Coordinates of C-alpha atoms and ligand atoms in Angstrom, one line a residue:
X1 CA 0.0 0.0 0.0
X2 CA 1.2 3.5 -0.7
X3 CA 0.9 5.9 2.2
X4 CA 0.6 9.6 1.4
X5 CA 0.5 12.4 4.0
X6 CA -1.6 15.3 2.6
X7 CA -0.7 18.7 4.0
X8 CA -2.9 21.3 2.2
X9 CA -1.5 24.2 4.4
X10 CA -2.7 27.8 4.0
X11 CA -4.2 30.1 1.4
X12 CA -4.6 28.6 -2.1
X13 CA -2.7 25.5 -0.9
X14 CA -6.0 24.1 0.4
X15 CA -7.8 24.8 -2.9
X16 CA -5.3 23.4 -5.3
X17 CA -4.7 20.3 -3.1
X18 CA -8.3 19.3 -3.1
X19 CA -8.4 19.4 -6.9
X20 CA -5.2 17.4 -7.1
X21 CA -6.6 14.7 -4.8
X22 CA -9.5 14.2 -7.1
X23 CA -7.1 13.6 -10.0
X24 CA -5.0 11.3 -7.8
X25 CA -8.1 9.3 -7.0
X26 CA -8.8 8.7 -10.6
X27 CA -5.2 7.7 -11.3
X28 CA -5.4 5.2 -8.4
X29 CA -8.6 3.7 -9.8
X30 CA -7.3 3.5 -13.4
X31 CA -4.1 1.8 -12.2
X32 CA -5.7 -0.3 -9.5
X33 CA -3.5 1.1 -6.8
X34 CA -4.8 2.0 -3.4
X35 CA -3.4 5.1 -2.0
X36 CA -3.8 5.5 1.8
X37 CA -4.3 9.2 2.5
X38 CA -3.8 10.9 5.9
X39 CA -4.1 14.6 6.5
X40 CA -2.1 16.9 8.7
X41 CA -1.7 20.6 9.5
X42 CA 1.4 22.6 8.8
X43 CA 2.1 26.4 8.7
X44 CA -0.4 29.1 9.6
X45 CA -3.2 26.7 10.2
X46 CA -1.1 24.7 12.6
X47 CA -0.2 27.9 14.5
X48 CA -3.9 28.7 14.8
X49 CA -4.8 25.2 16.0
X50 CA -1.7 24.3 18.1
X51 CA 0.4 27.5 18.5
X52 CA 3.3 26.1 16.5
X53 CA 3.9 25.8 12.8
X54 CA 4.5 22.1 13.0
X55 CA 3.7 19.6 15.7
X56 CA 5.5 16.4 16.7
X57 CA 2.5 14.5 15.5
X58 CA 2.6 15.9 12.0
X59 CA 6.4 15.2 11.8
X60 CA 5.8 11.6 12.9
X61 CA 3.1 11.1 10.3
X62 CA 5.4 12.5 7.7
X63 CA 8.2 10.2 8.6
X64 CA 5.8 7.2 8.4
X65 CA 4.5 8.1 5.0
X66 CA 6.0 7.1 1.6
X67 CA 5.4 10.7 0.4
X68 CA 4.1 14.0 1.5
X69 CA 1.9 16.0 -0.8
X70 CA 2.0 19.6 0.3
X71 CA 0.0 22.7 -0.8
X72 CA 1.6 26.0 0.4
X73 CA 2.2 27.7 3.8
X74 CA 2.1 31.2 5.1
X75 CA 0.2 34.4 4.7
X76 CA 0.0 38.0 6.0
X77 CA -2.0 36.9 9.1
X78 CA 1.1 35.3 10.5
X79 CA 3.8 37.7 9.3
X80 CA 4.3 39.5 12.7
X81 CA 4.9 36.3 14.6
X82 CA 8.3 35.7 16.2
X83 CA 10.8 34.4 13.7
X84 CA 11.1 30.8 15.0
X85 CA 7.3 30.4 15.1
X86 CA 6.6 31.6 11.5
X87 CA 4.7 29.3 9.2
X88 CA 7.8 28.9 6.9
X89 CA 9.7 27.4 9.8
X90 CA 7.3 24.5 9.8
X91 CA 8.2 23.8 6.1
X92 CA 11.9 24.2 6.7
X93 CA 11.7 21.8 9.7
X94 CA 9.8 19.2 7.7
X95 CA 12.5 19.4 4.9
X96 CA 15.3 19.1 7.4
X97 CA 13.8 16.2 9.4
X98 CA 12.9 14.2 6.3
X99 CA 16.5 14.9 5.1
X100 CA 15.0 16.0 1.8
X101 CA 18.3 17.4 0.6
X102 CA 17.6 17.6 -3.2
X103 CA 14.9 19.9 -4.5
X104 CA 14.0 19.2 -8.1
X105 CA 12.2 22.0 -9.9
X106 CA 11.5 21.5 -13.6
X107 CA 10.7 24.6 -15.6
X108 CA 9.2 23.6 -19.0
X109 CA 7.8 26.1 -21.5
X110 CA 4.7 24.6 -23.0
X111 CA 4.3 25.6 -26.7
X112 CA 0.7 26.6 -26.0
X113 CA 1.9 29.0 -23.3
X114 CA 5.0 30.5 -24.9
X115 CA 3.2 33.8 -25.4
X116 CA 2.3 34.0 -21.7
X117 CA 5.9 34.5 -20.8
X118 CA 7.2 38.0 -20.3
X119 CA 10.1 37.2 -22.6
X120 CA 9.8 36.9 -26.4
X121 CA 8.5 33.6 -27.8
X122 CA 11.7 32.9 -29.7
X123 CA 13.7 33.2 -26.5
X124 CA 11.7 30.9 -24.4
X125 CA 10.6 28.3 -27.0
X126 CA 12.1 24.9 -26.2
X127 CA 13.0 25.8 -22.6
X128 CA 13.3 22.6 -20.5
X129 CA 15.3 23.2 -17.4
X130 CA 15.7 21.1 -14.2
X131 CA 16.9 23.1 -11.3
X132 CA 18.4 20.9 -8.6
X133 CA 18.6 22.9 -5.4
X134 CA 20.3 21.9 -2.2
X135 CA 17.6 22.1 0.4
X136 CA 18.7 21.2 3.9
X137 CA 22.0 23.1 4.3
X138 CA 23.7 26.4 3.3
X139 CA 22.7 29.7 4.7
X140 CA 19.2 28.6 5.5
X141 CA 20.4 26.3 8.3
X142 CA 24.0 27.4 9.1
X143 CA 25.2 28.4 12.5
X144 CA 25.8 30.8 14.1
X145 CA 22.7 32.7 13.3
X146 CA 20.8 35.3 15.3
X147 CA 20.3 38.9 16.3
X148 CA 21.9 40.8 19.1
X149 CA 22.5 44.2 20.5
X150 CA 26.0 45.6 20.2
X151 CA 27.7 47.5 23.0
X152 CA 27.0 50.6 21.0
X153 CA 23.3 49.8 21.4
X154 CA 22.9 49.0 17.7
X155 CA 21.2 45.8 16.4
X156 CA 23.3 43.3 14.6
X157 CA 22.0 40.2 12.8
X158 CA 23.9 37.4 11.1
X159 CA 23.7 34.1 9.2
X160 CA 26.3 31.6 8.1
X161 CA 26.7 30.1 4.7
X162 CA 28.3 26.8 5.3
X163 CA 28.7 23.6 3.3
X164 CA 30.6 20.4 3.9
X165 CA 32.0 18.2 1.1
X166 CA 29.5 15.4 1.7
X167 CA 26.5 17.8 1.5
X168 CA 27.7 19.1 -1.8
X169 CA 28.6 15.7 -3.1
X170 CA 25.2 14.1 -2.5
X171 CA 23.2 16.8 -4.3
X172 CA 25.7 17.1 -7.1
X173 CA 25.6 13.3 -7.7
X174 CA 21.8 13.6 -8.0
X175 CA 22.2 16.5 -10.6
X176 CA 24.7 14.4 -12.7
X177 CA 22.4 11.3 -12.6
X178 CA 19.4 13.4 -13.6
X179 CA 21.4 15.0 -16.4
X180 CA 22.3 11.6 -17.8
X181 CA 18.6 10.9 -18.3
X182 CA 18.1 14.3 -20.0
X183 CA 20.5 16.3 -22.3
X184 CA 23.6 15.4 -20.3
X185 CA 24.6 18.8 -19.2
X186 CA 25.0 20.4 -15.7
X187 CA 25.5 24.1 -15.0
X188 CA 26.7 24.5 -11.4
X189 CA 26.0 27.9 -9.9
X190 CA 28.2 29.4 -7.2
X191 CA 29.9 32.6 -6.0
X192 CA 33.4 31.2 -5.8
X193 CA 35.0 34.5 -6.7
X194 CA 34.0 35.9 -3.3
X195 CA 33.0 33.1 -0.8
X196 CA 35.1 30.3 0.6
X197 CA 32.1 28.0 1.0
X198 CA 31.5 28.4 -2.8
X199 CA 35.1 27.6 -3.6
X200 CA 34.5 24.3 -1.9
X201 CA 31.3 24.0 -3.8
X202 CA 33.0 24.4 -7.2
X203 CA 36.0 22.2 -6.3
X204 CA 33.8 19.4 -5.0
X205 CA 31.5 19.4 -8.0
X206 CA 34.5 19.4 -10.4
X207 CA 36.2 16.6 -8.6
X208 CA 33.0 14.4 -8.5
X209 CA 32.5 15.1 -12.2
X210 CA 36.1 14.2 -13.1
X211 CA 35.9 11.0 -11.0
X212 CA 32.5 9.6 -11.9
X213 CA 30.6 11.7 -14.4
X214 CA 33.1 12.8 -17.0
X215 CA 30.6 11.8 -19.7
X216 CA 28.4 14.7 -18.6
X217 CA 29.2 18.2 -19.8
X218 CA 29.8 20.5 -16.8
X219 CA 29.9 24.3 -16.8
X220 CA 30.3 26.6 -13.9
X221 CA 28.7 30.0 -13.6
X222 CA 28.8 32.7 -11.0
X223 CA 25.3 33.3 -9.7
X224 CA 25.0 36.8 -11.0
X225 CA 26.0 35.8 -14.5
X226 CA 23.7 32.8 -14.3
X227 CA 20.8 35.1 -13.5
X228 CA 21.6 37.1 -16.6
X229 CA 22.2 34.1 -18.9
X230 CA 19.0 32.5 -17.8
X231 CA 16.9 35.3 -19.3
X232 CA 19.3 35.8 -22.3
X233 CA 19.6 32.1 -23.5
X234 CA 17.4 30.0 -21.3
X235 CA 17.1 27.2 -23.9
X236 CA 20.8 26.4 -23.5
X237 CA 20.4 25.1 -19.9
X238 CA 19.6 21.5 -19.0
X239 CA 20.3 20.8 -15.3
X240 CA 21.1 23.8 -13.1
X241 CA 22.7 22.8 -9.8
X242 CA 22.8 25.3 -6.9
X243 CA 23.0 25.7 -3.1
X244 CA 19.9 26.5 -1.1
X245 CA 19.7 30.2 -1.4
X246 CA 20.9 30.6 -5.0
X247 CA 18.6 27.7 -6.0
X248 CA 15.7 29.5 -4.3
X249 CA 16.3 32.6 -6.4
X250 CA 17.2 30.9 -9.7
X251 CA 14.2 28.6 -9.5
X252 CA 11.8 31.5 -9.3
X253 CA 13.5 33.1 -12.2
X254 CA 13.3 29.9 -14.2
X255 CA 9.6 29.6 -13.3
X256 CA 8.8 33.0 -14.7
X257 CA 10.3 32.0 -18.1
X258 CA 7.3 29.6 -18.4
X259 CA 4.8 32.3 -18.0
X260 CA 3.5 31.6 -14.5
X261 CA 4.7 30.3 -11.1
X262 CA 1.3 28.6 -11.2
X263 CA 2.6 26.0 -13.5
X264 CA 5.7 24.7 -11.6
X265 CA 5.9 21.6 -9.6
X266 CA 8.7 20.4 -7.3
X267 CA 9.9 17.3 -5.6
X268 CA 12.2 17.3 -2.6
X269 CA 13.8 13.9 -2.2
X270 CA 16.3 12.5 0.2
X271 CA 16.9 9.6 2.6
X272 CA 13.8 9.6 4.8
X273 CA 11.0 10.2 2.3
X274 CA 10.0 12.9 -0.2
X275 CA 7.9 16.1 -0.3
X276 CA 6.0 17.1 -3.4
X277 CA 4.8 20.7 -3.6
X278 CA 4.1 23.5 -6.1
X279 CA 6.8 26.1 -6.3
X280 CA 4.2 28.8 -5.8
X281 CA 3.3 30.0 -2.4
X282 CA 0.0 30.5 -0.6
X283 CA -1.0 33.5 -2.7
X284 CA -3.1 35.3 -0.1
X285 CA -4.2 37.9 -2.6
X286 CA -6.3 35.4 -4.6
X287 CA -7.0 32.8 -1.8
X288 CA -10.6 31.8 -1.3
X289 CA -11.7 33.0 -4.8
X290 CA -11.5 29.6 -6.6
X291 CA -9.3 31.0 -9.3
X292 CA -5.9 29.6 -8.4
X293 CA -4.1 27.5 -11.0
X294 CA -4.0 23.9 -9.8
X295 CA -1.6 22.7 -12.4
X296 CA 1.6 23.1 -10.3
X297 CA 0.0 21.0 -7.6
X298 CA -1.2 18.4 -10.1
X299 CA 2.2 18.2 -11.8
X300 CA 3.8 17.8 -8.3
X301 CA 1.5 14.8 -7.8
X302 CA 2.7 13.4 -11.1
X303 CA 6.3 13.8 -9.9
X304 CA 5.2 11.8 -6.8
X305 CA 3.9 9.0 -9.0
X306 CA 7.2 9.0 -10.8
X307 CA 9.8 9.3 -8.0
X308 CA 8.1 7.7 -5.0
X309 CA 5.9 5.1 -6.6
X310 CA 7.7 4.2 -9.7
X311 CA 4.6 4.9 -11.8
X312 CA 6.3 6.5 -14.8
X313 CA 3.4 5.6 -17.1
X314 CA 0.8 7.1 -14.9
X315 CA 2.9 10.3 -14.4
X316 CA 3.2 10.7 -18.1
X317 CA -0.5 10.3 -18.5
X318 CA -1.2 13.1 -16.0
X319 CA 1.4 15.4 -17.8
X320 CA -0.1 14.6 -21.2
X321 CA -3.6 15.4 -19.8
X322 CA -2.4 18.8 -18.6
X323 CA -0.8 19.5 -22.0
X324 CA -4.0 18.6 -23.9
X325 CA -6.2 20.9 -21.7
X326 CA -3.8 23.8 -22.4
X327 CA -3.7 22.9 -26.1
X328 CA -7.5 23.1 -26.1
X329 CA -7.3 26.7 -24.9
X330 CA -8.3 26.5 -21.3
X331 CA -6.6 28.9 -18.9
X332 CA -6.8 29.9 -15.3
X333 CA -6.5 33.7 -14.8
X334 CA -2.7 33.7 -14.1
X335 CA -2.0 32.3 -17.7
X336 CA -5.0 33.8 -19.4
X337 CA -4.7 35.5 -22.8
X338 CA -7.4 37.0 -25.1
X339 CA -9.2 34.4 -27.1
X340 CA -8.8 31.6 -24.6
X341 CA -11.4 30.2 -22.3
X342 CA -11.0 31.3 -18.7
X343 CA -11.7 28.7 -16.0
X344 CA -11.4 28.4 -12.3
X345 CA -9.5 26.0 -10.0
X346 CA -12.1 23.2 -9.9
X347 CA -13.0 23.5 -13.6
X348 CA -9.4 23.2 -14.6
X349 CA -9.2 20.1 -12.4
X350 CA -12.3 18.6 -14.0
X351 CA -11.0 19.2 -17.5
X352 CA -7.7 17.4 -16.7
X353 CA -9.7 14.6 -15.2
X354 CA -11.7 14.4 -18.3
X355 CA -8.6 14.0 -20.4
X356 CA -7.4 11.2 -18.2
Ligands
IPM1 C1 10.4 27.9 -1.6 C2 10.0 29.0 -0.7 C3 10.5 28.7 0.7 C4 12.0 28.7 0.6 C5 10.0 29.6 1.8 C6 8.5 29.6 1.9 C7 10.6 29.1 3.1 O1 10.4 30.3 -1.1 O2 10.0 26.8 -1.4 O3 11.1 28.3 -2.6 O4 12.7 29.8 0.7 O5 12.6 27.6 0.4
MN2 MN1 11.3 30.2 -3.1

C-alpha cells in the first residue's frame, strides 16, 4: 500500500490540493493502486490550532509516509509572529527532518503558453530546465545565526553560509544522474569569486565530475552571471545545480520563463521520504476565490507518482492530460490571454480529469 500524507497548508494551498486529490483518486482507480491518505496541518493553520507551525505528530506522520503532498504555507496573518514560530519554519523543519536534501524544480515552457511569458516567444521556446537545489543546508540552516544588541546599542544580525564536502557531493551526484537521463549537461552555480564556501562547492562538483561523471558536460557560472544568462539564453540550460539560497532565487526566475509560477511543480527527495509541492506560495491575494491554478500541484503529484511510486506511465498520462487541456485553450487567470477560455480552479481540475 502507498501511504501519502496530505498537507494542504494555507491560502490557495488548500484549494489546489483538493483538486489534485480528485485527480489522484482517478489515477489510483485506473491503475488499481490503493493510496492511503492521511491529513495533517502545517504552517499558519497549525499555528492557529496548536500554537506552533508544525507539531511532533505531523512530523511523525510525515516520517511514516512514503510521500508528503503539500500545498503551500504562510500568509499575512502570521507575518508578525516571532521568527522561529513563523509558518515557513514548519516547512523548513519538515524538509530538514525528512532529510529531503535535493529539491528538483523542472521549468518547462509549453508551446501553448510560450506567449504567456514576459520574454519573447523565440527566446523561451524549447526551454526545458531542471533546477536541482540543495535544500537542507547552506545559509538557511547554518550556525551561528541570530540577532543581538552591540555595545553601541545598535542591532546586529547574522547568518552563516556553510557547506561540507558530503553535503555538496550528494546533491551534485543527484544532478549528474538526472542530467544523464536528460540532455547530459550540468551548470553549477556558485559565487566562488567571493565566498570560501562556494570555492569548496566548485572544487567538490568538479572533482566528483572528473571521477564519476566525466561523460556529462559540466559548466560553472557565478550566480549573478547565471541570473543574466537565464533570461538571455534559457534554452541552452539543461540541469542547473545550486545551493539552497541561490537555488531558491534561480528557480523563481526559471519559473517566470514559463509564464507563470502557477505551472511549476517540485519534488524534494532524500533519505527519509519525499515532499511534493508546487513552487508557488499560498498567494493570499487570490486565496478563497476559486481562481488559483491547480496545475503546479497536479504536476507535483505526477512527480510523486514517478519518483516515489515508480509509476512512470501514470505520471506521463497526467502530464499529457495537462498538455491537452492547455492545447484546447483552457486557462486559469494567471495564464489567461485573449481568445482563450478562462476557467477556475475546480473546472481546470475537471478538464484534466476528463482528459485522463
Ligand atoms: C520555496 C519558498 C521557501 C524557501 C520559503 C517559503 C521558506 O520560497 O520553497 O522556494 O525559501 O525555500
Ligand atoms: Mn522560493
